[in-house]
GROMACS .gro file of C-alpha atoms in nm:
model
  326
    1MET     CA    1   1.383   2.140   3.844
    2PRO     CA    2   1.309   2.110   4.221
    3ASP     CA    3   1.572   1.962   4.450
    4LYS     CA    4   1.519   1.586   4.427
    5ALA     CA    5   1.633   1.528   4.786
    6ARG     CA    6   1.348   1.745   4.913
    7PHE     CA    7   1.068   1.558   4.738
    8CYS     CA    8   1.161   1.210   4.610
    9PRO     CA    9   1.098   0.932   4.864
   10GLU     CA   10   1.403   0.737   4.748
   11ALA     CA   11   1.638   1.024   4.836
   12PRO     CA   12   1.802   0.983   5.182
   13GLY     CA   13   1.610   1.166   5.454
   14ALA     CA   14   1.348   1.292   5.211
   15GLU     CA   15   0.988   1.365   5.294
   16SER     CA   16   0.745   1.182   5.065
   17SER     CA   17   0.588   1.384   4.784
   18GLY     CA   18   0.241   1.306   4.910
   19GLN     CA   19   0.326   1.428   5.261
   20LYS     CA   20   0.486   1.745   5.127
   21ILE     CA   21   0.187   1.837   4.910
   22SER     CA   22  -0.059   1.742   5.183
   23ASN     CA   23   0.122   1.958   5.437
   24LEU     CA   24   0.131   2.256   5.204
   25LEU     CA   25  -0.244   2.232   5.151
   26ARG     CA   26  -0.315   2.268   5.522
   27ASP     CA   27  -0.403   2.589   5.704
   28PRO     CA   28  -0.146   2.863   5.628
   29LEU     CA   29  -0.076   2.902   6.000
   30SER     CA   30  -0.004   2.531   6.051
   31SER     CA   31   0.319   2.472   6.238
   32THR     CA   32   0.361   2.154   6.028
   33VAL     CA   33   0.430   2.369   5.725
   34TYR     CA   34   0.632   2.656   5.868
   35GLY     CA   35   0.750   2.520   6.201
   36LYS     CA   36   0.599   2.811   6.395
   37THR     CA   37   0.348   3.091   6.351
   38PRO     CA   38   0.474   3.286   6.050
   39PRO     CA   39   0.632   3.622   6.137
   40TRP     CA   40   0.438   3.791   5.856
   41TYR     CA   41   0.100   3.706   6.013
   42ARG     CA   42  -0.076   4.007   6.168
   43PRO     CA   43  -0.454   4.067   6.193
   44THR     CA   44  -0.419   4.366   5.960
   45HIS     CA   45  -0.181   4.195   5.714
   46SER     CA   46  -0.304   4.100   5.363
   47TYR     CA   47  -0.380   3.729   5.330
   48PHE     CA   48  -0.273   3.729   4.966
   49GLU     CA   49   0.095   3.719   5.057
   50PRO     CA   50   0.084   3.381   5.234
   51LEU     CA   51  -0.157   3.245   4.969
   52SER     CA   52   0.087   3.335   4.692
   53ARG     CA   53   0.369   3.183   4.890
   54ARG     CA   54   0.176   2.861   4.939
   55LYS     CA   55   0.090   2.839   4.569
   56THR     CA   56   0.458   2.864   4.479
   57GLN     CA   57   0.554   2.589   4.722
   58ILE     CA   58   0.264   2.366   4.612
   59ALA     CA   59   0.373   2.402   4.249
   60ALA     CA   60   0.729   2.310   4.345
   61ALA     CA   61   0.607   2.005   4.535
   62VAL     CA   62   0.395   1.885   4.242
   63ALA     CA   63   0.688   1.934   4.003
   64GLY     CA   64   0.905   1.735   4.242
   65ALA     CA   65   0.653   1.453   4.250
   66LEU     CA   66   0.652   1.439   3.870
   67ALA     CA   67   1.030   1.437   3.867
   68CYS     CA   68   1.022   1.128   4.090
   69SER     CA   69   0.808   0.933   3.843
   70PHE     CA   70   1.059   0.991   3.567
   71ALA     CA   71   1.348   0.900   3.794
   72ILE     CA   72   1.211   0.546   3.790
   73ALA     CA   73   1.176   0.514   3.409
   74ASP     CA   74   1.290   0.701   3.099
   75GLY     CA   75   0.977   0.877   2.977
   76THR     CA   76   0.904   1.121   2.697
   77VAL     CA   77   0.608   1.318   2.569
   78SER     CA   78   0.605   1.383   2.195
   79GLY     CA   79   0.369   1.415   1.905
   80SER     CA   80   0.291   1.570   1.571
   81ILE     CA   81   0.042   1.831   1.454
   82ARG     CA   82  -0.054   1.821   1.086
   83ALA     CA   83  -0.309   2.056   0.936
   84GLY     CA   84  -0.365   2.197   0.592
   85VAL     CA   85  -0.590   2.340   0.324
   86GLU     CA   86  -0.723   2.080   0.081
   87TYR     CA   87  -0.913   2.083  -0.248
   88ASP     CA   88  -1.113   1.762  -0.292
   89GLY     CA   89  -1.228   1.818  -0.649
   90ASN     CA   90  -1.532   2.022  -0.548
   91ASP     CA   91  -1.458   2.229  -0.239
   92TRP     CA   92  -1.175   2.382  -0.038
   93ARG     CA   93  -1.156   2.296   0.330
   94VAL     CA   94  -0.924   2.300   0.632
   95VAL     CA   95  -0.834   1.944   0.730
   96ASP     CA   96  -0.631   1.751   0.983
   97ASN     CA   97  -0.394   1.480   0.862
   98ASP     CA   98  -0.360   1.236   1.149
   99SER     CA   99  -0.217   1.460   1.424
  100ARG     CA  100  -0.129   1.274   1.742
  101LEU     CA  101  -0.005   1.306   2.102
  102ARG     CA  102   0.233   1.037   2.226
  103PHE     CA  103   0.357   0.914   2.564
  104GLN     CA  104   0.651   0.672   2.579
  105ALA     CA  105   0.849   0.517   2.863
  106SER     CA  106   1.097   0.237   2.924
  107SER     CA  107   1.267   0.086   3.227
  108GLY     CA  108   1.532  -0.181   3.280
  109ILE     CA  109   1.419  -0.503   3.445
  110ALA     CA  110   1.698  -0.768   3.455
  111ASN     CA  111   1.984  -0.919   3.253
  112GLY     CA  112   1.991  -0.643   2.996
  113GLN     CA  113   1.616  -0.663   2.933
  114SER     CA  114   1.383  -0.365   2.949
  115VAL     CA  115   1.010  -0.305   2.938
  116TYR     CA  116   0.872  -0.031   2.716
  117MET     CA  117   0.533   0.123   2.641
  118ASN     CA  118   0.365   0.361   2.400
  119TYR     CA  119   0.034   0.547   2.426
  120GLU     CA  120  -0.076   0.748   2.124
  121PHE     CA  121  -0.389   0.960   2.098
  122ARG     CA  122  -0.539   1.086   1.774
  123VAL     CA  123  -0.595   1.463   1.769
  124ASP     CA  124  -0.812   1.649   1.518
  125SER     CA  125  -0.630   1.981   1.480
  126ALA     CA  126  -0.898   2.118   1.246
  127GLN     CA  127  -1.174   2.059   1.503
  128GLY     CA  128  -0.963   2.106   1.816
  129SER     CA  129  -1.059   1.774   1.974
  130ILE     CA  130  -0.926   1.438   2.088
  131VAL     CA  131  -1.057   1.166   1.857
  132THR     CA  132  -1.213   0.878   2.047
  133GLY     CA  133  -1.330   0.537   1.935
  134ASP     CA  134  -1.153   0.273   1.729
  135ASN     CA  135  -0.906   0.488   1.532
  136GLU     CA  136  -0.626   0.228   1.550
  137HIS     CA  137  -0.347   0.444   1.684
  138LEU     CA  138  -0.058   0.295   1.874
  139SER     CA  139  -0.105   0.158   2.224
  140PHE     CA  140   0.129  -0.124   2.322
  141ILE     CA  141   0.364  -0.266   2.584
  142GLY     CA  142   0.662  -0.489   2.524
  143ILE     CA  143   0.991  -0.640   2.638
  144LYS     CA  144   1.316  -0.597   2.447
  145GLY     CA  145   1.677  -0.709   2.470
  146ASP     CA  146   1.967  -0.828   2.256
  147TRP     CA  147   1.742  -1.103   2.120
  148GLY     CA  148   1.486  -0.858   1.978
  149SER     CA  149   1.145  -0.744   2.103
  150LEU     CA  150   0.802  -0.883   2.188
  151SER     CA  151   0.506  -0.643   2.206
  152LEU     CA  152   0.133  -0.659   2.271
  153GLY     CA  153  -0.146  -0.421   2.172
  154ALA     CA  154  -0.224  -0.189   1.881
  155GLN     CA  155   0.092  -0.137   1.674
  156TRP     CA  156   0.244  -0.105   1.327
  157SER     CA  157   0.182  -0.420   1.122
  158THR     CA  158   0.439  -0.658   0.978
  159THR     CA  159   0.292  -0.601   0.631
  160PHE     CA  160   0.358  -0.227   0.647
  161ASN     CA  161   0.694  -0.248   0.829
  162THR     CA  162   0.826  -0.467   0.547
  163VAL     CA  163   0.657  -0.415   0.208
  164GLY     CA  164   0.436  -0.114   0.283
  165THR     CA  165   0.718   0.129   0.363
  166PHE     CA  166   0.858   0.093   0.009
  167ILE     CA  167   0.520   0.154  -0.155
  168ASP     CA  168   0.357   0.437   0.039
  169LYS     CA  169   0.587   0.728   0.126
  170SER     CA  170   0.317   0.989   0.078
  171PHE     CA  171   0.193   1.245   0.328
  172ARG     CA  172  -0.178   1.194   0.261
  173TYR     CA  173  -0.284   1.049  -0.075
  174GLY     CA  174  -0.070   0.739  -0.139
  175GLY     CA  175  -0.125   0.370  -0.075
  176ALA     CA  176  -0.365   0.276  -0.356
  177ALA     CA  177  -0.166  -0.041  -0.435
  178LEU     CA  178  -0.143  -0.173  -0.080
  179GLU     CA  179  -0.430  -0.423  -0.115
  180CYS     CA  180  -0.409  -0.639   0.203
  181VAL     CA  181  -0.145  -0.423   0.375
  182GLN     CA  182  -0.257  -0.275   0.706
  183TYR     CA  183  -0.086   0.037   0.837
  184ARG     CA  184  -0.163  -0.042   1.200
  185MET     CA  185  -0.313  -0.353   1.356
  186THR     CA  186  -0.511  -0.406   1.677
  187ASN     CA  187  -0.543  -0.693   1.925
  188ALA     CA  188  -0.199  -0.811   1.815
  189VAL     CA  189   0.121  -0.970   1.942
  190MET     CA  190   0.441  -0.900   1.749
  191LEU     CA  191   0.792  -1.048   1.759
  192SER     CA  192   1.093  -0.899   1.582
  193THR     CA  193   1.465  -0.975   1.578
  194GLN     CA  194   1.779  -0.862   1.397
  195LEU     CA  195   2.024  -1.106   1.232
  196ASP     CA  196   2.309  -0.903   1.086
  197LEU     CA  197   2.161  -0.736   0.773
  198LEU     CA  198   1.830  -0.922   0.804
  199THR     CA  199   1.535  -0.800   1.012
  200LEU     CA  200   1.270  -1.065   1.079
  201MET     CA  201   0.925  -1.004   1.225
  202ALA     CA  202   0.599  -1.187   1.277
  203ASP     CA  203   0.260  -1.096   1.417
  204ALA     CA  204  -0.064  -1.265   1.516
  205GLN     CA  205  -0.389  -1.070   1.527
  206MET     CA  206  -0.668  -1.204   1.744
  207ASN     CA  207  -1.036  -1.164   1.677
  208ALA     CA  208  -1.178  -0.887   1.897
  209ASN     CA  209  -1.424  -1.141   2.043
  210GLY     CA  210  -1.136  -1.366   2.144
  211ASP     CA  211  -1.264  -1.676   1.966
  212SER     CA  212  -1.018  -1.710   1.676
  213LEU     CA  213  -0.691  -1.606   1.514
  214ASP     CA  214  -0.781  -1.336   1.263
  215ARG     CA  215  -0.449  -1.297   1.078
  216ALA     CA  216  -0.092  -1.427   1.106
  217THR     CA  217   0.195  -1.264   0.917
  218VAL     CA  218   0.568  -1.325   0.871
  219GLY     CA  219   0.805  -1.087   0.696
  220GLY     CA  220   1.164  -0.987   0.650
  221LEU     CA  221   1.372  -0.691   0.540
  222VAL     CA  222   1.731  -0.691   0.410
  223SER     CA  223   1.928  -0.369   0.377
  224ALA     CA  224   2.276  -0.380   0.224
  225GLY     CA  225   2.424  -0.048   0.127
  226ARG     CA  226   2.230   0.109  -0.160
  227ILE     CA  227   1.991  -0.186  -0.203
  228SER     CA  228   1.700  -0.293   0.019
  229PHE     CA  229   1.453  -0.578  -0.026
  230ALA     CA  230   1.148  -0.695   0.168
  231ALA     CA  231   0.891  -0.974   0.154
  232MET     CA  232   0.591  -1.082   0.358
  233TYR     CA  233   0.322  -1.351   0.367
  234GLN     CA  234  -0.007  -1.324   0.550
  235SER     CA  235  -0.241  -1.609   0.637
  236ALA     CA  236  -0.600  -1.483   0.659
  237ASP     CA  237  -0.942  -1.541   0.505
  238ASP     CA  238  -0.779  -1.419   0.183
  239ASN     CA  239  -0.409  -1.508   0.198
  240CYS     CA  240  -0.169  -1.241   0.074
  241LEU     CA  241   0.189  -1.220  -0.053
  242GLY     CA  242   0.399  -0.909  -0.106
  243VAL     CA  243   0.749  -0.817  -0.226
  244ALA     CA  244   0.915  -0.476  -0.249
  245GLY     CA  245   1.254  -0.314  -0.282
  246ALA     CA  246   1.453   0.004  -0.334
  247ILE     CA  247   1.783   0.117  -0.480
  248THR     CA  248   1.970   0.444  -0.429
  249LEU     CA  249   2.161   0.597  -0.721
  250GLY     CA  250   2.326   0.913  -0.596
  251ALA     CA  251   2.052   1.162  -0.509
  252LEU     CA  252   1.786   0.946  -0.679
  253GLU     CA  253   1.602   0.669  -0.496
  254LEU     CA  254   1.381   0.425  -0.687
  255ALA     CA  255   1.137   0.194  -0.508
  256GLY     CA  256   0.833  -0.018  -0.571
  257GLY     CA  257   0.648  -0.336  -0.491
  258PHE     CA  258   0.388  -0.596  -0.579
  259ILE     CA  259   0.108  -0.737  -0.365
  260GLY     CA  260  -0.119  -1.025  -0.462
  261ARG     CA  261  -0.414  -1.191  -0.292
  262GLU     CA  262  -0.498  -1.558  -0.316
  263ARG     CA  263  -0.842  -1.477  -0.457
  264GLY     CA  264  -0.691  -1.290  -0.749
  265SER     CA  265  -0.673  -0.914  -0.684
  266GLU     CA  266  -0.332  -0.752  -0.727
  267GLY     CA  267  -0.158  -0.420  -0.685
  268TRP     CA  268   0.174  -0.277  -0.801
  269ASP     CA  269   0.360   0.047  -0.737
  270VAL     CA  270   0.667   0.229  -0.872
  271ASN     CA  271   0.795   0.549  -0.713
  272GLY     CA  272   1.100   0.768  -0.714
  273SER     CA  273   1.238   1.054  -0.508
  274ILE     CA  274   1.509   1.310  -0.563
  275GLN     CA  275   1.584   1.561  -0.290
  276ASN     CA  276   1.243   1.691  -0.172
  277LEU     CA  277   1.033   1.565  -0.464
  278TRP     CA  278   0.849   1.229  -0.464
  279VAL     CA  279   0.649   1.087  -0.758
  280ASP     CA  280   0.439   0.770  -0.737
  281LEU     CA  281   0.258   0.558  -0.998
  282SER     CA  282   0.034   0.275  -0.879
  283SER     CA  283  -0.241   0.043  -0.993
  284SER     CA  284  -0.464  -0.193  -0.799
  285ASP     CA  285  -0.769  -0.408  -0.865
  286ASN     CA  286  -0.926  -0.263  -0.551
  287GLY     CA  287  -0.770   0.085  -0.532
  288GLY     CA  288  -0.761   0.168  -0.905
  289ASP     CA  289  -0.491   0.367  -1.086
  290ALA     CA  290  -0.332   0.666  -0.917
  291ILE     CA  291  -0.060   0.926  -0.963
  292VAL     CA  292   0.071   1.108  -0.655
  293VAL     CA  293   0.322   1.395  -0.651
  294SER     CA  294   0.460   1.536  -0.326
  295TYR     CA  295   0.706   1.817  -0.255
  296THR     CA  296   0.837   1.882   0.097
  297MET     CA  297   1.002   2.201   0.224
  298LYS     CA  298   1.181   2.126   0.551
  299PHE     CA  299   1.238   2.392   0.815
  300ARG     CA  300   1.414   2.394   1.150
  301SER     CA  301   1.299   2.215   1.465
  302GLY     CA  302   1.111   1.935   1.289
  303SER     CA  303   0.866   2.151   1.094
  304GLU     CA  304   0.786   2.126   0.723
  305LEU     CA  305   0.548   2.239   0.450
  306VAL     CA  306   0.412   1.962   0.227
  307LEU     CA  307   0.253   2.026  -0.112
  308GLU     CA  308   0.084   1.710  -0.238
  309GLY     CA  309  -0.168   1.612  -0.502
  310SER     CA  310  -0.320   1.297  -0.650
  311GLU     CA  311  -0.505   1.208  -0.969
  312THR     CA  312  -0.729   0.904  -1.016
  313PRO     CA  313  -0.993   0.822  -1.280
  314ILE     CA  314  -1.268   0.936  -1.043
  315ARG     CA  315  -1.127   1.241  -0.861
  316THR     CA  316  -0.850   1.494  -0.812
  317ARG     CA  317  -0.719   1.601  -0.472
  318ALA     CA  318  -0.450   1.848  -0.369
  319GLY     CA  319  -0.343   2.031  -0.058
  320ALA     CA  320  -0.084   2.236   0.127
  321PHE     CA  321  -0.005   2.106   0.476
  322LEU     CA  322   0.201   2.224   0.771
  323ARG     CA  323   0.358   1.961   0.995
  324TYR     CA  324   0.542   2.011   1.322
  325ASP     CA  325   0.689   1.720   1.520
  326PHE     CA  326   0.778   1.780   1.882
   0.00000   0.00000   0.00000
């Protein structure tokens, strides 16, 4: 890492990063850069030596400038690449499973409060491209403190953070029973707080045109030792209620949930996991019946191999996927 005192403006006696880079981009004989005509300069001397030297110093100056930005806020770059070979009942193909690149940062503001942000970009590892358009990945900003957090933007929904996490633990094929549950929501404001063992959250989703409230949801999650329980209620064009829970019995974890809409459609799910194996049974008026089996082999440094398959009345799917989180 470059010497911070040489580049960061906040360091005593430091030259600004912009000035340093600008100076290094000037003529190689500039006295501003070297203080005097360089001793290596001769009419017969190769110009590649000073050019190489300037490139090294320019790179150091740029690195110093980047170091300054992260001296102001705690920032990280992370992500996940997920690709595999899948059989969809008819053909084999190489597929991506929601790979993403993520930028996060936070900074203290006052009285123990901090501001935080998250940018997440969808990447198609099978095609080698950034996915554009409305793909509903995470992009939000918020304020947090001892009281909880308040965030704005595209983010995980209250329905999934409470009930959904007990129902869909799959890598690719689960979630048939989720009915009204959204994984992520857009154009939303979300509030969450912690009260001892109880986590409470609520969100409001605005219409993209700005003329109405699209959905409003409240939910809670209680976790006490081996037992967890969650519930949520969503007010929308078709109101929705969900409950879910889990219990751990040694190496075995059992979970499940029920979701019902005001207009009559329902979904239920029961699943269990032991070590690296997960088995799920679900049924839904909208999603149909489904069986999902998943086996995960975990390696070092956040990588894993996932073998997963699903069976429904209309099709069979299976695949082997590599995942690496960084």
